[in-house]
């Protein structure tokens, strides 16, 4: 006489498990595809800011309301193979001119028609180069570079990054636990005043 009750309890248990699983899927899947997703850094192109194995959470929603800004670290689909994901720092914005002279990068735009040199204090002497180049960005194009200029495949090699390929920005570094932080690597103060020459 107890078997039917046990079967009812068992049915109820599995229905509750199924319901909880469906609710989890309904909540997690949209977040995973439209709000945030995990990203594991692979390679040395962003050393020392991000090292291989660092576990990041990518914010995919902010750029639906705001445009990417200079100094932000973004994750994007590689223009030459969209099945691959890259992580780099935004250096040049749409419509700007980006010029490097022996490794020092300057930005040319309406506010700085004579150019203004970037203050890239996140670079280390061992990661810099003596590159010289010049490029004009079109609408919806960004110039991105890795913090480890010696080991980075970036806009210097394959050209500007189209806006449509940007997935999101690095929002949270979850691992290693000793470096947990929000908006890791973002660096907004990239402009440094040019020295004023005083004539005697």
Coordinates of N, CA and C in Angstrom, one line a residue:
X1 N 0.8 -1.2 0.0 CA 0.0 0.0 0.0 C 0.9 1.3 0.0
X2 N 2.2 1.1 0.4 CA 3.0 2.3 0.4 C 3.7 2.6 -0.9
X3 N 3.7 1.7 -1.8 CA 4.4 1.9 -3.1 C 3.9 3.1 -3.9
X4 N 2.6 3.2 -4.0 CA 2.0 4.3 -4.8 C 2.5 5.7 -4.2
X5 N 2.5 5.8 -2.9 CA 3.0 7.0 -2.3 C 4.4 7.3 -2.6
X6 N 5.2 6.3 -2.5 CA 6.6 6.4 -2.9 C 6.8 6.9 -4.3
X7 N 6.0 6.3 -5.2 CA 6.1 6.7 -6.6 C 5.7 8.1 -6.8
X8 N 4.6 8.6 -6.1 CA 4.2 10.0 -6.2 C 5.3 10.9 -5.7
X9 N 6.0 10.5 -4.6 CA 7.1 11.3 -4.0 C 8.2 11.4 -5.0
X10 N 8.5 10.3 -5.7 CA 9.6 10.2 -6.6 C 9.2 11.1 -7.9
X11 N 8.0 11.0 -8.3 CA 7.6 11.8 -9.5 C 7.6 13.3 -9.1
X12 N 7.2 13.6 -7.9 CA 7.2 15.0 -7.5 C 8.7 15.5 -7.4
X13 N 9.6 14.7 -6.9 CA 11.0 15.0 -6.8 C 11.6 15.3 -8.2
X14 N 11.3 14.4 -9.1 CA 11.9 14.6 -10.5 C 11.3 15.8 -11.2
X15 N 10.0 16.1 -10.9 CA 9.4 17.3 -11.5 C 10.0 18.6 -11.0
X16 N 10.3 18.5 -9.7 CA 10.9 19.7 -9.0 C 12.4 19.9 -9.6
X17 N 13.1 18.8 -9.8 CA 14.4 18.9 -10.4 C 14.3 19.5 -11.8
X18 N 13.4 19.0 -12.6 CA 13.2 19.4 -14.0 C 12.8 20.9 -14.0
X19 N 11.9 21.3 -13.1 CA 11.5 22.7 -13.0 C 12.7 23.6 -12.6
X20 N 13.5 23.2 -11.7 CA 14.7 24.0 -11.2 C 15.7 24.1 -12.4
X21 N 15.8 23.0 -13.1 CA 16.8 23.0 -14.2 C 16.3 24.0 -15.3
X22 N 15.0 23.9 -15.6 CA 14.5 24.8 -16.7 C 14.6 26.3 -16.3
X23 N 14.4 26.6 -15.0 CA 14.5 28.0 -14.5 C 16.0 28.4 -14.6
X24 N 16.9 27.5 -14.2 CA 18.3 27.8 -14.3 C 18.7 28.1 -15.7
X25 N 18.2 27.3 -16.7 CA 18.6 27.5 -18.1 C 18.0 28.8 -18.6
X26 N 16.8 29.1 -18.2 CA 16.1 30.4 -18.6 C 16.9 31.6 -18.1
X27 N 17.4 31.5 -16.9 CA 18.2 32.6 -16.3 C 19.6 32.7 -16.8
X28 N 20.3 31.5 -16.8 CA 21.7 31.5 -17.1 C 22.0 31.7 -18.6
X29 N 21.3 31.1 -19.5 CA 21.6 31.2 -20.9 C 21.6 32.6 -21.5
X30 N 20.5 33.4 -21.2 CA 20.6 34.8 -21.7 C 21.7 35.6 -21.1
X31 N 22.0 35.3 -19.8 CA 23.2 36.1 -19.2 C 24.5 35.7 -19.9
X32 N 24.6 34.4 -20.2 CA 25.8 33.8 -20.8 C 26.0 34.4 -22.2
X33 N 25.0 34.6 -23.0 CA 25.1 35.0 -24.4 C 25.0 36.5 -24.6
X34 N 24.2 37.2 -23.7 CA 24.0 38.6 -23.9 C 24.5 39.6 -22.8
X35 N 24.8 39.1 -21.7 CA 25.3 40.0 -20.6 C 26.7 39.8 -20.2
X36 N 27.1 38.6 -19.9 CA 28.5 38.3 -19.5 C 28.9 36.9 -19.8
X37 N 30.2 36.7 -20.1 CA 30.7 35.4 -20.3 C 32.1 35.3 -19.9
X38 N 32.5 34.1 -19.6 CA 33.9 33.9 -19.1 C 34.9 33.9 -20.3
X39 N 36.1 34.3 -19.9 CA 37.2 34.3 -20.9 C 38.5 34.0 -20.2
X40 N 39.3 33.1 -20.8 CA 40.6 32.7 -20.2 C 41.7 33.2 -21.1
X41 N 42.5 34.0 -20.5 CA 43.6 34.6 -21.3 C 44.6 33.5 -21.7
X42 N 45.0 33.6 -22.9 CA 46.0 32.6 -23.4 C 47.1 33.4 -24.2
X43 N 48.3 33.2 -23.8 CA 49.4 33.9 -24.5 C 49.9 35.1 -23.7
X44 N 51.0 35.7 -24.2 CA 51.7 36.7 -23.5 C 51.5 38.1 -24.0
X45 N 50.5 38.3 -24.9 CA 50.4 39.6 -25.6 C 50.0 40.8 -24.7
X46 N 49.4 40.4 -23.5 CA 49.0 41.5 -22.6 C 49.8 41.5 -21.3
X47 N 50.9 40.8 -21.3 CA 51.8 40.9 -20.1 C 52.3 42.3 -20.0
X48 N 52.5 42.8 -18.8 CA 52.2 42.2 -17.5 C 50.8 42.4 -16.9
X49 N 50.0 43.1 -17.7 CA 48.6 43.4 -17.2 C 47.8 42.1 -17.0
X50 N 47.8 41.3 -18.0 CA 47.1 40.0 -17.9 C 48.1 38.9 -18.4
X51 N 48.1 37.8 -17.6 CA 49.0 36.7 -17.9 C 48.2 35.5 -18.4
X52 N 48.8 34.6 -19.1 CA 48.2 33.4 -19.5 C 47.6 32.7 -18.4
X53 N 46.3 32.3 -18.5 CA 45.6 31.6 -17.4 C 44.7 32.5 -16.6
X54 N 44.8 33.8 -16.7 CA 43.9 34.7 -15.9 C 42.5 34.4 -16.4
X55 N 41.6 34.4 -15.5 CA 40.2 34.1 -15.8 C 39.4 35.4 -15.6
X56 N 38.8 35.8 -16.7 CA 38.0 37.1 -16.8 C 36.6 36.9 -17.0
X57 N 35.8 37.8 -16.5 CA 34.3 37.9 -16.9 C 34.2 39.1 -17.8
X58 N 33.6 38.8 -19.0 CA 33.5 39.9 -20.0 C 32.1 40.5 -19.9
X59 N 32.1 41.8 -19.8 CA 30.9 42.6 -19.8 C 30.4 42.8 -21.3
X60 N 29.3 42.2 -21.7 CA 28.8 42.3 -23.0 C 27.7 43.3 -23.2
X61 N 27.3 43.9 -22.1 CA 26.1 44.8 -22.2 C 26.4 46.3 -22.3
X62 N 27.5 46.7 -21.7 CA 27.8 48.1 -21.6 C 27.9 48.8 -23.0
X63 N 28.6 48.1 -23.9 CA 28.8 48.7 -25.3 C 27.5 48.7 -26.1
X64 N 26.4 48.2 -25.5 CA 25.1 48.4 -26.2 C 24.6 49.8 -26.0
X65 N 25.1 50.4 -24.9 CA 24.7 51.8 -24.5 C 25.8 52.8 -24.7
X66 N 27.0 52.4 -24.6 CA 28.1 53.4 -24.6 C 29.2 52.8 -25.6
X67 N 29.9 53.8 -26.2 CA 31.0 53.4 -27.1 C 32.2 53.0 -26.4
X68 N 33.0 52.1 -26.9 CA 34.3 51.8 -26.3 C 35.2 53.1 -26.2
X69 N 36.0 53.1 -25.1 CA 36.8 54.3 -24.9 C 38.3 53.9 -24.9
X70 N 39.1 54.9 -25.1 CA 40.5 54.7 -25.1 C 41.0 54.2 -23.8
X71 N 41.9 53.3 -23.8 CA 42.4 52.8 -22.5 C 41.7 51.5 -22.0
X72 N 40.5 51.2 -22.5 CA 39.8 50.1 -22.1 C 40.3 48.8 -22.7
X73 N 40.3 47.7 -21.9 CA 40.7 46.4 -22.4 C 39.5 45.7 -22.9
X74 N 39.5 45.3 -24.2 CA 38.4 44.7 -24.9 C 38.7 43.3 -25.4
X75 N 37.6 42.5 -25.4 CA 37.7 41.2 -26.0 C 36.9 41.2 -27.3
X76 N 37.5 40.7 -28.4 CA 36.8 40.8 -29.7 C 37.1 39.6 -30.6
X77 N 36.4 39.5 -31.6 CA 36.6 38.4 -32.6 C 37.7 38.8 -33.5
X78 N 38.7 38.0 -33.7 CA 39.8 38.3 -34.6 C 39.3 38.5 -36.0
X79 N 39.6 39.7 -36.6 CA 39.1 40.0 -37.9 C 39.5 39.0 -39.0
X80 N 40.6 38.4 -38.9 CA 41.0 37.4 -39.9 C 40.5 36.0 -39.7
X81 N 39.9 35.8 -38.5 CA 39.3 34.5 -38.2 C 38.3 34.7 -37.0
X82 N 37.1 35.0 -37.3 CA 36.1 35.4 -36.2 C 35.8 34.2 -35.2
X83 N 36.3 33.0 -35.5 CA 36.1 31.9 -34.5 C 37.1 32.1 -33.4
X84 N 38.1 33.0 -33.5 CA 39.1 33.2 -32.4 C 38.8 34.5 -31.7
X85 N 39.1 34.5 -30.4 CA 38.9 35.7 -29.6 C 40.2 36.2 -29.1
X86 N 40.4 37.6 -29.2 CA 41.6 38.3 -28.8 C 41.3 39.2 -27.7
X87 N 42.3 39.6 -26.9 CA 42.2 40.6 -25.9 C 43.3 41.7 -26.1
X88 N 42.9 42.9 -26.2 CA 43.8 44.0 -26.5 C 43.3 45.3 -25.8
X89 N 44.1 46.3 -25.9 CA 43.8 47.6 -25.3 C 43.4 48.6 -26.4
X90 N 42.4 49.4 -26.3 CA 42.0 50.4 -27.3 C 43.0 51.6 -27.2
X91 N 43.6 51.9 -28.3 CA 44.5 53.0 -28.4 C 43.9 54.2 -29.2
X92 N 43.4 53.8 -30.4 CA 42.8 54.9 -31.3 C 41.3 54.7 -31.5
X93 N 40.6 55.8 -31.6 CA 39.1 55.8 -31.7 C 38.7 56.1 -33.2
X94 N 37.5 55.9 -33.5 CA 37.0 56.1 -34.9 C 37.3 57.6 -35.3
X95 N 37.8 57.7 -36.6 CA 38.1 59.0 -37.1 C 39.4 59.6 -36.7
X96 N 40.2 59.0 -35.9 CA 41.5 59.6 -35.4 C 42.6 59.1 -36.3
X97 N 43.7 59.8 -36.1 CA 45.0 59.4 -36.7 C 45.9 58.9 -35.6
X98 N 46.5 57.7 -35.8 CA 47.4 57.2 -34.8 C 48.8 57.1 -35.5
X99 N 49.7 57.8 -34.8 CA 51.1 57.8 -35.3 C 52.1 57.4 -34.2
X100 N 53.0 56.5 -34.6 CA 54.1 56.1 -33.7 C 55.4 56.5 -34.2
X101 N 56.2 57.0 -33.4 CA 57.6 57.4 -33.7 C 58.5 56.7 -32.7
X102 N 59.3 55.7 -33.2 CA 60.2 55.0 -32.3 C 59.5 54.5 -31.0
X103 N 58.3 54.0 -31.2 CA 57.5 53.4 -30.1 C 56.6 54.4 -29.4
X104 N 56.8 55.7 -29.5 CA 56.0 56.6 -28.8 C 54.7 56.9 -29.6
X105 N 53.5 56.7 -29.1 CA 52.3 56.8 -29.8 C 51.6 58.1 -29.6
X106 N 51.2 58.8 -30.7 CA 50.5 60.0 -30.6 C 49.1 59.9 -31.3
X107 N 48.1 60.7 -30.8 CA 46.8 60.6 -31.4 C 46.5 62.0 -32.0
X108 N 45.9 62.0 -33.2 CA 45.5 63.2 -33.9 C 44.0 63.2 -34.1
X109 N 43.4 64.2 -33.6 CA 41.9 64.3 -33.7 C 41.6 65.8 -33.7
X110 N 40.3 66.2 -33.8 CA 39.9 67.6 -33.8 C 40.4 68.4 -32.6
X111 N 40.4 67.7 -31.4 CA 40.8 68.4 -30.2 C 42.3 68.5 -30.1
X112 N 43.0 67.6 -30.8 CA 44.5 67.6 -30.8 C 45.0 67.6 -32.3
X113 N 44.8 68.6 -33.1 CA 45.2 68.6 -34.5 C 46.7 68.5 -34.7
X114 N 47.5 68.9 -33.7 CA 48.9 68.8 -33.8 C 49.4 67.5 -33.1
X115 N 48.5 66.7 -32.6 CA 48.9 65.4 -32.0 C 49.2 65.6 -30.5
X116 N 48.8 64.5 -29.8 CA 49.1 64.5 -28.3 C 49.6 63.1 -28.0
X117 N 50.8 63.0 -27.3 CA 51.4 61.7 -27.1 C 50.7 61.0 -25.9
X118 N 50.5 59.7 -26.1 CA 49.9 58.9 -25.0 C 50.9 58.6 -23.9
X119 N 50.4 58.6 -22.7 CA 51.2 58.2 -21.5 C 50.8 56.8 -21.2
X120 N 51.6 55.9 -21.7 CA 51.3 54.5 -21.5 C 52.2 53.9 -20.4
X121 N 51.8 54.2 -19.2 CA 52.6 53.8 -18.0 C 52.4 52.3 -17.7
X122 N 51.5 51.7 -18.3 CA 51.3 50.2 -18.1 C 52.3 49.4 -18.9
X123 N 53.1 50.1 -19.8 CA 54.2 49.4 -20.5 C 55.4 49.3 -19.6
X124 N 56.2 48.2 -19.9 CA 57.5 48.1 -19.2 C 58.6 48.1 -20.3
X125 N 59.8 48.5 -19.9 CA 60.9 48.6 -20.9 C 61.1 47.3 -21.7
X126 N 60.9 46.2 -21.1 CA 61.1 44.9 -21.8 C 60.0 44.6 -22.8
X127 N 58.9 45.3 -22.7 CA 57.7 45.0 -23.5 C 57.5 46.0 -24.6
X128 N 58.3 47.1 -24.7 CA 58.2 48.1 -25.7 C 59.0 47.8 -27.0
X129 N 58.6 48.6 -28.0 CA 59.3 48.4 -29.3 C 59.7 49.8 -29.8
X130 N 60.4 49.8 -30.9 CA 60.8 51.1 -31.5 C 60.0 51.3 -32.8
X131 N 58.8 50.8 -32.9 CA 58.0 50.8 -34.1 C 57.7 52.3 -34.5
X132 N 57.6 52.4 -35.8 CA 57.1 53.7 -36.4 C 56.0 53.4 -37.4
X133 N 54.9 54.0 -37.3 CA 53.8 53.8 -38.3 C 52.8 54.9 -38.2
X134 N 51.9 55.0 -39.2 CA 50.9 56.0 -39.2 C 49.7 55.4 -39.9
X135 N 48.5 55.7 -39.3 CA 47.2 55.1 -39.8 C 46.1 56.1 -39.5
X136 N 45.2 56.2 -40.5 CA 43.9 56.9 -40.3 C 42.8 56.0 -40.1
X137 N 42.0 56.2 -39.0 CA 40.9 55.3 -38.8 C 39.6 55.8 -39.4
X138 N 38.8 54.9 -39.9 CA 37.5 55.3 -40.5 C 36.4 55.2 -39.5
X139 N 35.2 55.4 -39.9 CA 34.1 55.3 -39.0 C 34.0 53.9 -38.5
X140 N 33.7 53.8 -37.2 CA 33.5 52.4 -36.6 C 34.8 51.6 -36.6
X141 N 35.9 52.2 -36.7 CA 37.2 51.5 -36.6 C 38.0 51.9 -35.4
X142 N 38.6 50.9 -34.8 CA 39.4 51.1 -33.6 C 40.9 50.6 -33.8
X143 N 41.8 51.2 -33.2 CA 43.2 50.8 -33.2 C 43.5 50.2 -31.9
X144 N 43.9 48.9 -31.9 CA 44.1 48.2 -30.6 C 45.5 47.6 -30.6
X145 N 46.1 47.5 -29.4 CA 47.4 47.0 -29.2 C 47.5 46.2 -27.9
X146 N 48.4 45.2 -27.9 CA 48.7 44.5 -26.7 C 49.6 45.3 -25.8
X147 N 49.6 45.1 -24.5 CA 50.5 45.8 -23.6 C 51.9 45.2 -23.8
X148 N 52.1 44.0 -24.2 CA 53.4 43.5 -24.5 C 53.6 43.6 -26.0
X149 N 54.1 44.8 -26.4 CA 54.3 45.2 -27.8 C 55.2 44.2 -28.6
X150 N 56.1 43.5 -27.9 CA 57.0 42.6 -28.5 C 56.4 41.3 -28.9
X151 N 55.2 41.0 -28.3 CA 54.6 39.6 -28.5 C 53.2 39.7 -28.8
X152 N 52.7 40.8 -29.4 CA 51.3 41.0 -29.7 C 51.0 41.1 -31.2
X153 N 50.1 40.3 -31.6 CA 49.5 40.4 -33.0 C 48.3 41.4 -32.8
X154 N 48.4 42.6 -33.4 CA 47.4 43.6 -33.2 C 47.2 44.5 -34.4
X155 N 46.6 45.6 -34.2 CA 46.3 46.5 -35.4 C 47.5 47.0 -36.1
X156 N 48.7 46.9 -35.5 CA 49.9 47.2 -36.3 C 50.2 46.2 -37.4
X157 N 49.7 45.0 -37.2 CA 49.9 43.9 -38.2 C 48.7 43.7 -39.1
X158 N 47.5 43.6 -38.5 CA 46.3 43.2 -39.3 C 45.3 44.4 -39.5
X159 N 45.7 45.6 -39.1 CA 44.9 46.7 -39.3 C 43.8 47.1 -38.3
X160 N 43.0 48.0 -38.6 CA 42.0 48.5 -37.6 C 41.0 47.4 -37.3
X161 N 40.4 47.5 -36.1 CA 39.4 46.6 -35.6 C 38.0 47.2 -35.8
X162 N 37.1 46.5 -36.6 CA 35.8 47.0 -36.8 C 35.0 46.9 -35.5
X163 N 34.1 47.9 -35.3 CA 33.3 48.0 -34.1 C 32.5 46.7 -33.9
X164 N 31.9 46.2 -35.0 CA 31.0 45.1 -34.9 C 31.6 43.8 -34.3
X165 N 33.0 43.7 -34.3 CA 33.7 42.5 -33.8 C 34.0 42.6 -32.3
X166 N 33.7 43.7 -31.7 CA 34.0 43.9 -30.3 C 32.9 43.2 -29.5
X167 N 33.3 42.2 -28.7 CA 32.4 41.4 -27.9 C 32.0 42.2 -26.6
X168 N 33.0 42.7 -25.9 CA 32.8 43.4 -24.7 C 34.1 43.8 -24.0
X169 N 34.1 44.3 -22.8 CA 35.3 44.7 -22.1 C 35.5 43.8 -20.9
X170 N 36.8 43.8 -20.5 CA 37.1 43.0 -19.3 C 36.5 43.6 -18.1
X171 N 35.5 43.0 -17.5 CA 34.8 43.6 -16.4 C 35.4 43.1 -15.0
X172 N 35.7 41.8 -14.9 CA 36.1 41.3 -13.7 C 37.2 40.3 -13.9
X173 N 38.3 40.4 -13.1 CA 39.3 39.3 -13.1 C 39.0 38.5 -11.9
X174 N 38.6 37.2 -12.2 CA 38.2 36.3 -11.1 C 39.3 35.4 -10.6
X175 N 40.3 35.2 -11.4 CA 41.5 34.4 -11.1 C 42.7 35.0 -11.7
X176 N 43.9 35.0 -11.0 CA 44.1 34.4 -9.7 C 43.5 35.2 -8.6
X177 N 43.2 34.6 -7.5 CA 42.5 35.2 -6.4 C 43.2 36.4 -5.8
X178 N 44.6 36.4 -5.9 CA 45.4 37.5 -5.4 C 45.3 38.7 -6.3
X179 N 44.6 38.6 -7.5 CA 44.5 39.8 -8.3 C 43.0 40.0 -8.7
X180 N 42.1 39.6 -7.9 CA 40.7 39.8 -8.2 C 40.4 41.3 -8.3
X181 N 39.7 41.7 -9.3 CA 39.4 43.2 -9.4 C 38.4 43.5 -10.5
X182 N 37.7 44.6 -10.3 CA 36.7 45.0 -11.3 C 37.4 46.0 -12.3
X183 N 37.0 45.9 -13.5 CA 37.6 46.6 -14.6 C 39.2 46.6 -14.6
X184 N 39.7 45.4 -14.5 CA 41.1 45.2 -14.5 C 41.8 45.7 -15.7
X185 N 42.9 46.5 -15.6 CA 43.7 46.9 -16.7 C 43.2 48.2 -17.4
X186 N 42.0 48.7 -17.0 CA 41.5 49.9 -17.7 C 42.4 51.1 -17.2
X187 N 42.7 51.9 -18.2 CA 43.6 53.0 -17.9 C 43.1 54.2 -18.7
X188 N 42.4 55.1 -18.1 CA 41.8 56.2 -18.8 C 42.7 57.4 -19.0
X189 N 43.7 57.6 -18.1 CA 44.6 58.8 -18.2 C 45.7 58.5 -19.2
X190 N 45.4 58.4 -20.5 CA 46.4 58.1 -21.5 C 47.1 59.3 -22.1
X191 N 46.6 60.5 -21.9 CA 47.2 61.6 -22.5 C 48.1 62.3 -21.4
X192 N 49.3 62.7 -21.9 CA 50.2 63.4 -21.0 C 50.5 64.8 -21.7
X193 N 50.4 65.9 -20.9 CA 50.7 67.2 -21.6 C 52.1 67.2 -22.2
X194 N 52.1 67.9 -23.4 CA 53.4 68.0 -24.1 C 54.2 69.1 -23.3
X195 N 55.5 69.0 -23.3 CA 56.3 70.0 -22.5 C 56.2 71.3 -23.2
X196 N 56.1 72.4 -22.4 CA 56.1 73.7 -22.9 C 57.5 74.3 -23.0
X197 N 57.8 74.8 -24.2 CA 59.2 75.3 -24.4 C 59.2 76.8 -24.1
X198 N 60.0 77.2 -23.2 CA 60.1 78.6 -22.8 C 61.3 79.2 -23.4
X199 N 61.0 80.3 -24.1 CA 62.1 81.1 -24.8 C 62.6 82.2 -23.8
X200 N 63.9 82.3 -23.7 CA 64.5 83.4 -22.9 C 64.8 84.6 -23.7

